[in-house]
mmCIF file of C-alpha atoms in Angstrom:
data_model
loop_
_atom_site.group_PDB
_atom_site.id
_atom_site.type_symbol
_atom_site.label_atom_id
_atom_site.label_comp_id
_atom_site.label_asym_id
_atom_site.label_seq_id
_atom_site.Cartn_x
_atom_site.Cartn_y
_atom_site.Cartn_z
ATOM 1 C CA GLN A 1 -57.114 -117.576 19.651
ATOM 2 C CA LYS A 2 -55.833 -119.506 16.668
ATOM 3 C CA GLU A 3 -58.572 -120.760 14.370
ATOM 4 C CA VAL A 4 -57.059 -124.216 13.910
ATOM 5 C CA GLU A 5 -54.520 -125.547 16.391
ATOM 6 C CA GLN A 6 -52.210 -128.508 16.118
ATOM 7 C CA ASN A 7 -49.161 -129.689 17.999
ATOM 8 C CA SER A 8 -46.178 -128.963 15.801
ATOM 9 C CA GLY A 9 -44.350 -132.152 16.743
ATOM 10 C CA PRO A 10 -42.236 -133.809 15.687
ATOM 11 C CA LEU A 11 -44.190 -136.917 16.534
ATOM 12 C CA SER A 12 -42.013 -140.011 16.275
ATOM 13 C CA VAL A 13 -43.754 -143.354 15.849
ATOM 14 C CA PRO A 14 -42.193 -146.792 15.216
ATOM 15 C CA GLU A 15 -42.980 -148.476 11.920
ATOM 16 C CA GLY A 16 -46.109 -150.599 12.173
ATOM 17 C CA ALA A 17 -47.546 -148.670 15.119
ATOM 18 C CA ILE A 18 -50.544 -146.328 15.213
ATOM 19 C CA ALA A 19 -49.900 -142.612 14.765
ATOM 20 C CA SER A 20 -52.439 -140.299 16.383
ATOM 21 C CA LEU A 21 -52.692 -136.673 15.272
ATOM 22 C CA ASN A 22 -54.957 -134.119 16.923
ATOM 23 C CA CYS A 23 -56.489 -130.792 16.023
ATOM 24 C CA THR A 24 -58.853 -128.296 17.656
ATOM 25 C CA TYR A 25 -60.753 -125.478 15.981
ATOM 26 C CA SER A 26 -62.389 -122.307 17.242
ATOM 27 C CA ASP A 27 -65.394 -121.727 14.947
ATOM 28 C CA ARG A 28 -68.164 -123.822 16.481
ATOM 29 C CA GLY A 29 -70.249 -123.568 13.324
ATOM 30 C CA SER A 30 -67.637 -125.206 11.100
ATOM 31 C CA GLN A 31 -69.093 -127.943 8.938
ATOM 32 C CA SER A 32 -66.299 -129.515 6.913
ATOM 33 C CA PHE A 33 -63.010 -130.881 8.142
ATOM 34 C CA PHE A 34 -60.029 -132.177 6.251
ATOM 35 C CA TRP A 35 -56.665 -133.767 6.780
ATOM 36 C CA TYR A 36 -53.965 -133.023 4.235
ATOM 37 C CA ARG A 37 -50.502 -134.517 3.998
ATOM 38 C CA GLN A 38 -47.628 -132.321 2.872
ATOM 39 C CA TYR A 39 -44.192 -133.537 1.931
ATOM 40 C CA SER A 40 -41.382 -130.990 2.096
ATOM 41 C CA GLY A 41 -41.576 -128.579 -0.829
ATOM 42 C CA LYS A 42 -44.798 -130.082 -2.162
ATOM 43 C CA SER A 43 -48.429 -129.039 -2.179
ATOM 44 C CA PRO A 44 -51.027 -130.260 0.325
ATOM 45 C CA GLU A 45 -52.510 -133.616 -0.649
ATOM 46 C CA LEU A 46 -55.928 -134.623 0.675
ATOM 47 C CA ILE A 47 -55.946 -137.654 2.971
ATOM 48 C CA MET A 48 -59.380 -137.583 4.593
ATOM 49 C CA SER A 49 -62.568 -135.542 4.733
ATOM 50 C CA ILE A 50 -65.109 -135.723 7.537
ATOM 51 C CA TYR A 51 -68.402 -133.854 7.858
ATOM 52 C CA SER A 52 -70.328 -135.429 10.752
ATOM 53 C CA ASN A 53 -69.576 -136.587 14.258
ATOM 54 C CA GLY A 54 -67.966 -139.986 14.607
ATOM 55 C CA ASP A 55 -65.395 -141.912 12.641
ATOM 56 C CA GLN A 56 -64.622 -141.991 8.944
ATOM 57 C CA GLU A 57 -62.317 -144.740 7.740
ATOM 58 C CA ASP A 58 -60.347 -145.056 4.496
ATOM 59 C CA GLY A 59 -57.798 -147.834 4.368
ATOM 60 C CA ARG A 60 -55.180 -147.269 7.061
ATOM 61 C CA PHE A 61 -56.577 -143.830 7.886
ATOM 62 C CA THR A 62 -59.390 -142.984 10.282
ATOM 63 C CA ALA A 63 -60.618 -139.455 10.892
ATOM 64 C CA GLN A 64 -62.600 -138.726 14.037
ATOM 65 C CA LEU A 65 -64.770 -135.680 14.645
ATOM 66 C CA ASN A 66 -66.308 -134.409 17.862
ATOM 67 C CA LYS A 67 -68.121 -131.144 17.166
ATOM 68 C CA ALA A 68 -69.132 -130.645 20.802
ATOM 69 C CA SER A 69 -65.466 -130.622 21.796
ATOM 70 C CA GLN A 70 -64.382 -128.898 18.543
ATOM 71 C CA TYR A 71 -61.867 -131.638 18.035
ATOM 72 C CA VAL A 72 -60.695 -133.576 14.995
ATOM 73 C CA SER A 73 -58.168 -136.381 14.936
ATOM 74 C CA LEU A 74 -56.439 -138.607 12.426
ATOM 75 C CA LEU A 75 -55.271 -142.130 13.166
ATOM 76 C CA ILE A 76 -52.806 -143.854 10.863
ATOM 77 C CA ARG A 77 -52.616 -147.602 11.407
ATOM 78 C CA ASP A 78 -49.636 -149.757 10.455
ATOM 79 C CA SER A 79 -47.471 -146.657 9.983
ATOM 80 C CA GLN A 80 -45.019 -146.805 7.097
ATOM 81 C CA PRO A 81 -41.847 -144.781 6.473
ATOM 82 C CA SER A 82 -43.663 -143.171 3.535
ATOM 83 C CA ASP A 83 -46.136 -141.697 6.034
ATOM 84 C CA SER A 84 -43.358 -139.424 7.310
ATOM 85 C CA ALA A 85 -44.614 -135.940 6.408
ATOM 86 C CA THR A 86 -46.354 -132.914 7.860
ATOM 87 C CA TYR A 87 -50.068 -133.438 8.445
ATOM 88 C CA LEU A 88 -52.289 -130.395 8.094
ATOM 89 C CA CYS A 89 -55.686 -130.123 9.705
ATOM 90 C CA ALA A 90 -58.019 -127.848 7.747
ATOM 91 C CA VAL A 91 -61.456 -126.482 8.554
ATOM 92 C CA ASN A 92 -64.131 -124.741 6.522
ATOM 93 C CA PRO A 93 -65.429 -122.055 8.921
ATOM 94 C CA LEU A 94 -69.107 -121.172 8.805
ATOM 95 C CA TYR A 95 -68.358 -117.435 8.627
ATOM 96 C CA SER A 96 -66.575 -117.786 5.294
ATOM 97 C CA SER A 97 -68.802 -116.712 2.435
ATOM 98 C CA ALA A 98 -66.392 -118.245 -0.042
ATOM 99 C CA SER A 99 -66.046 -121.609 1.653
ATOM 100 C CA LYS A 100 -62.329 -121.106 2.110
ATOM 101 C CA ILE A 101 -60.478 -123.563 4.298
ATOM 102 C CA ILE A 102 -58.206 -122.557 7.149
ATOM 103 C CA PHE A 103 -55.135 -124.632 7.873
ATOM 104 C CA GLY A 104 -53.439 -125.410 11.128
ATOM 105 C CA SER A 105 -49.676 -125.128 11.366
ATOM 106 C CA GLY A 106 -49.292 -128.859 10.858
ATOM 107 C CA THR A 107 -47.833 -131.741 12.847
ATOM 108 C CA ARG A 108 -44.580 -133.211 11.637
ATOM 109 C CA LEU A 109 -44.743 -137.015 11.763
ATOM 110 C CA SER A 110 -41.651 -139.200 11.606
ATOM 111 C CA ILE A 111 -41.942 -142.970 11.249
ATOM 112 C CA ARG A 112 -38.810 -144.679 12.535
ATOM 113 C CA PRO A 113 -37.841 -148.120 11.161
ATOM 114 C CA GLU B 1 -58.137 -137.433 -12.695
ATOM 115 C CA PRO B 2 -58.354 -133.700 -13.512
ATOM 116 C CA GLU B 3 -55.686 -131.540 -11.901
ATOM 117 C CA VAL B 4 -55.034 -127.931 -11.066
ATOM 118 C CA THR B 5 -51.899 -126.880 -12.934
ATOM 119 C CA GLN B 6 -49.608 -123.991 -12.026
ATOM 120 C CA THR B 7 -46.835 -122.290 -13.939
ATOM 121 C CA PRO B 8 -44.016 -121.606 -13.535
ATOM 122 C CA SER B 9 -42.866 -124.059 -10.893
ATOM 123 C CA HIS B 10 -40.166 -121.624 -9.783
ATOM 124 C CA GLN B 11 -39.951 -117.884 -10.369
ATOM 125 C CA VAL B 12 -37.013 -115.713 -9.355
ATOM 126 C CA THR B 13 -37.463 -111.961 -9.453
ATOM 127 C CA GLN B 14 -35.827 -108.842 -8.144
ATOM 128 C CA MET B 15 -37.380 -106.733 -5.447
ATOM 129 C CA GLY B 16 -39.731 -104.149 -6.901
ATOM 130 C CA GLN B 17 -40.522 -106.155 -10.019
ATOM 131 C CA GLU B 18 -43.976 -107.337 -10.994
ATOM 132 C CA VAL B 19 -44.711 -111.049 -11.174
ATOM 133 C CA ILE B 20 -47.663 -112.988 -12.506
ATOM 134 C CA LEU B 21 -48.332 -116.501 -11.272
ATOM 135 C CA ARG B 22 -50.570 -118.624 -13.441
ATOM 136 C CA CYS B 23 -53.049 -121.352 -12.682
ATOM 137 C CA VAL B 24 -55.407 -123.491 -14.720
ATOM 138 C CA PRO B 25 -58.175 -124.714 -12.399
ATOM 139 C CA ILE B 26 -60.131 -127.908 -12.976
ATOM 140 C CA SER B 27 -62.430 -127.231 -15.898
ATOM 141 C CA ASN B 28 -65.866 -127.544 -14.281
ATOM 142 C CA HIS B 29 -64.870 -125.737 -11.082
ATOM 143 C CA LEU B 30 -66.292 -122.323 -10.323
ATOM 144 C CA TYR B 31 -64.504 -121.203 -7.153
ATOM 145 C CA PHE B 32 -60.819 -120.384 -7.235
ATOM 146 C CA TYR B 33 -58.356 -119.670 -4.465
ATOM 147 C CA TRP B 34 -54.800 -118.560 -3.860
ATOM 148 C CA TYR B 35 -52.856 -119.595 -0.782
ATOM 149 C CA ARG B 36 -49.260 -118.988 0.158
ATOM 150 C CA GLN B 37 -46.782 -120.741 2.418
ATOM 151 C CA ILE B 38 -43.660 -118.991 3.618
ATOM 152 C CA LEU B 39 -40.866 -121.492 4.239
ATOM 153 C CA GLY B 40 -41.425 -123.288 7.536
ATOM 154 C CA GLN B 41 -44.776 -121.627 8.159
ATOM 155 C CA LYS B 42 -48.425 -122.524 7.729
ATOM 156 C CA VAL B 43 -50.473 -122.478 4.546
ATOM 157 C CA GLU B 44 -52.283 -119.123 4.548
ATOM 158 C CA PHE B 45 -55.396 -118.077 2.659
ATOM 159 C CA LEU B 46 -54.945 -115.097 0.367
ATOM 160 C CA VAL B 47 -58.053 -114.701 -1.778
ATOM 161 C CA SER B 48 -61.043 -116.449 -3.282
ATOM 162 C CA PHE B 49 -62.631 -115.653 -6.627
ATOM 163 C CA TYR B 50 -66.037 -116.431 -8.065
ATOM 164 C CA ASN B 51 -68.038 -115.142 -10.988
ATOM 165 C CA ASN B 52 -65.203 -112.852 -12.075
ATOM 166 C CA GLU B 53 -64.845 -111.068 -8.780
ATOM 167 C CA ILE B 54 -63.143 -111.453 -5.438
ATOM 168 C CA SER B 55 -65.482 -113.098 -2.939
ATOM 169 C CA GLU B 56 -63.201 -113.002 0.070
ATOM 170 C CA LYS B 57 -59.664 -111.879 0.849
ATOM 171 C CA SER B 58 -57.317 -111.935 3.798
ATOM 172 C CA GLU B 59 -55.328 -109.130 5.406
ATOM 173 C CA ILE B 60 -52.281 -110.335 3.495
ATOM 174 C CA PHE B 61 -53.980 -109.576 0.174
ATOM 175 C CA ASP B 62 -53.270 -105.850 0.072
ATOM 176 C CA ASP B 63 -53.164 -103.407 -2.850
ATOM 177 C CA GLN B 64 -49.981 -105.007 -4.163
ATOM 178 C CA PHE B 65 -51.915 -108.143 -5.051
ATOM 179 C CA SER B 66 -54.541 -108.660 -7.709
ATOM 180 C CA VAL B 67 -56.253 -111.632 -9.299
ATOM 181 C CA GLU B 68 -57.771 -112.077 -12.706
ATOM 182 C CA ARG B 69 -59.438 -114.671 -14.859
ATOM 183 C CA PRO B 70 -58.386 -113.341 -18.263
ATOM 184 C CA ASP B 71 -60.033 -116.120 -20.231
ATOM 185 C CA GLY B 72 -62.092 -119.240 -19.670
ATOM 186 C CA SER B 73 -59.267 -121.318 -18.329
ATOM 187 C CA ASN B 74 -56.536 -119.261 -16.632
ATOM 188 C CA PHE B 75 -56.571 -117.734 -13.159
ATOM 189 C CA THR B 76 -53.688 -115.417 -12.305
ATOM 190 C CA LEU B 77 -52.180 -113.804 -9.241
ATOM 191 C CA LYS B 78 -50.228 -110.608 -9.817
ATOM 192 C CA ILE B 79 -47.873 -109.006 -7.342
ATOM 193 C CA ARG B 80 -47.196 -105.460 -8.512
ATOM 194 C CA SER B 81 -43.983 -104.588 -6.696
ATOM 195 C CA THR B 82 -42.463 -107.598 -5.019
ATOM 196 C CA LYS B 83 -40.863 -107.433 -1.599
ATOM 197 C CA LEU B 84 -38.393 -109.820 -0.023
ATOM 198 C CA GLU B 85 -41.137 -111.061 2.286
ATOM 199 C CA ASP B 86 -43.223 -112.165 -0.692
ATOM 200 C CA SER B 87 -40.830 -115.082 -1.123
ATOM 201 C CA ALA B 88 -42.979 -118.152 -0.571
ATOM 202 C CA MET B 89 -44.744 -121.073 -2.221
ATOM 203 C CA TYR B 90 -47.972 -119.942 -3.828
ATOM 204 C CA PHE B 91 -50.700 -122.541 -4.258
ATOM 205 C CA CYS B 92 -53.747 -122.258 -6.459
ATOM 206 C CA ALA B 93 -56.853 -124.285 -5.608
ATOM 207 C CA SER B 94 -60.335 -124.745 -6.967
ATOM 208 C CA ARG B 95 -63.694 -126.134 -5.967
ATOM 209 C CA ARG B 96 -66.714 -127.115 -7.994
ATOM 210 C CA ASN B 97 -69.203 -124.898 -6.139
ATOM 211 C CA GLN B 98 -69.696 -123.189 -2.807
ATOM 212 C CA ARG B 99 -72.300 -125.595 -1.520
ATOM 213 C CA ASP B 100 -70.129 -128.553 -2.377
ATOM 214 C CA PRO B 101 -68.448 -129.502 0.881
ATOM 215 C CA THR B 102 -65.727 -131.415 -0.910
ATOM 216 C CA PRO B 103 -62.196 -130.268 -0.247
ATOM 217 C CA LEU B 104 -60.131 -127.900 -2.294
ATOM 218 C CA HIS B 105 -57.929 -129.349 -5.011
ATOM 219 C CA PHE B 106 -54.466 -127.814 -4.957
ATOM 220 C CA GLY B 107 -51.967 -127.299 -7.730
ATOM 221 C CA ASN B 108 -48.293 -128.163 -7.312
ATOM 222 C CA GLY B 109 -47.417 -124.602 -6.441
ATOM 223 C CA THR B 110 -45.074 -121.885 -7.666
ATOM 224 C CA ARG B 111 -41.996 -121.165 -5.609
ATOM 225 C CA LEU B 112 -41.416 -117.404 -5.727
ATOM 226 C CA THR B 113 -37.984 -116.150 -4.751
ATOM 227 C CA VAL B 114 -37.520 -112.396 -4.432
ATOM 228 C CA THR B 115 -33.902 -111.231 -4.339
#
């Protein structure tokens, strides 16, 4: 079982619409959850962090966490062409003594004009 | 805002050669990490480092790899005898402390090409 799973996409969304990205994780004790954006050839860039059940909003981005279902999502409102990138879900598993984060394979998002 | 810096941005080496990738973590951070990303694949954890020793490593981090903090600012990843399959982007990251749930801060990466 993969530790962090995401649909690889590509997910194509029209400009101005809401993009919805999903992620599941296997370690039930995980405490910290992150969404990173990665442009081709670049390093991961933090978009959102979420640590407790519910929603966390920052501008056009909303992260949602449901620990009972082991599910994290990211909503991007009013999608812009610059949002076209690969979105990486990352989890800090409880078993890690060094607080490493584990990445999913990423979902490629394409915003079409 | 403080940044993690990595050098060089691109390193080309021949198979069997040793390479050293360099990182300067954020100055008040205590936990340091190396990740790698083979082209088209996921970002994979290699190793974490705290208090001048490895705190956790993955299966990828075999005897060909080593890490060091030679002084108060640099954090290095050495690959002793590079293989073709070591070609990847290598990212350094740091965190203030273990109990701090804040995310890792990543450097811009070093693209390693082994020919």
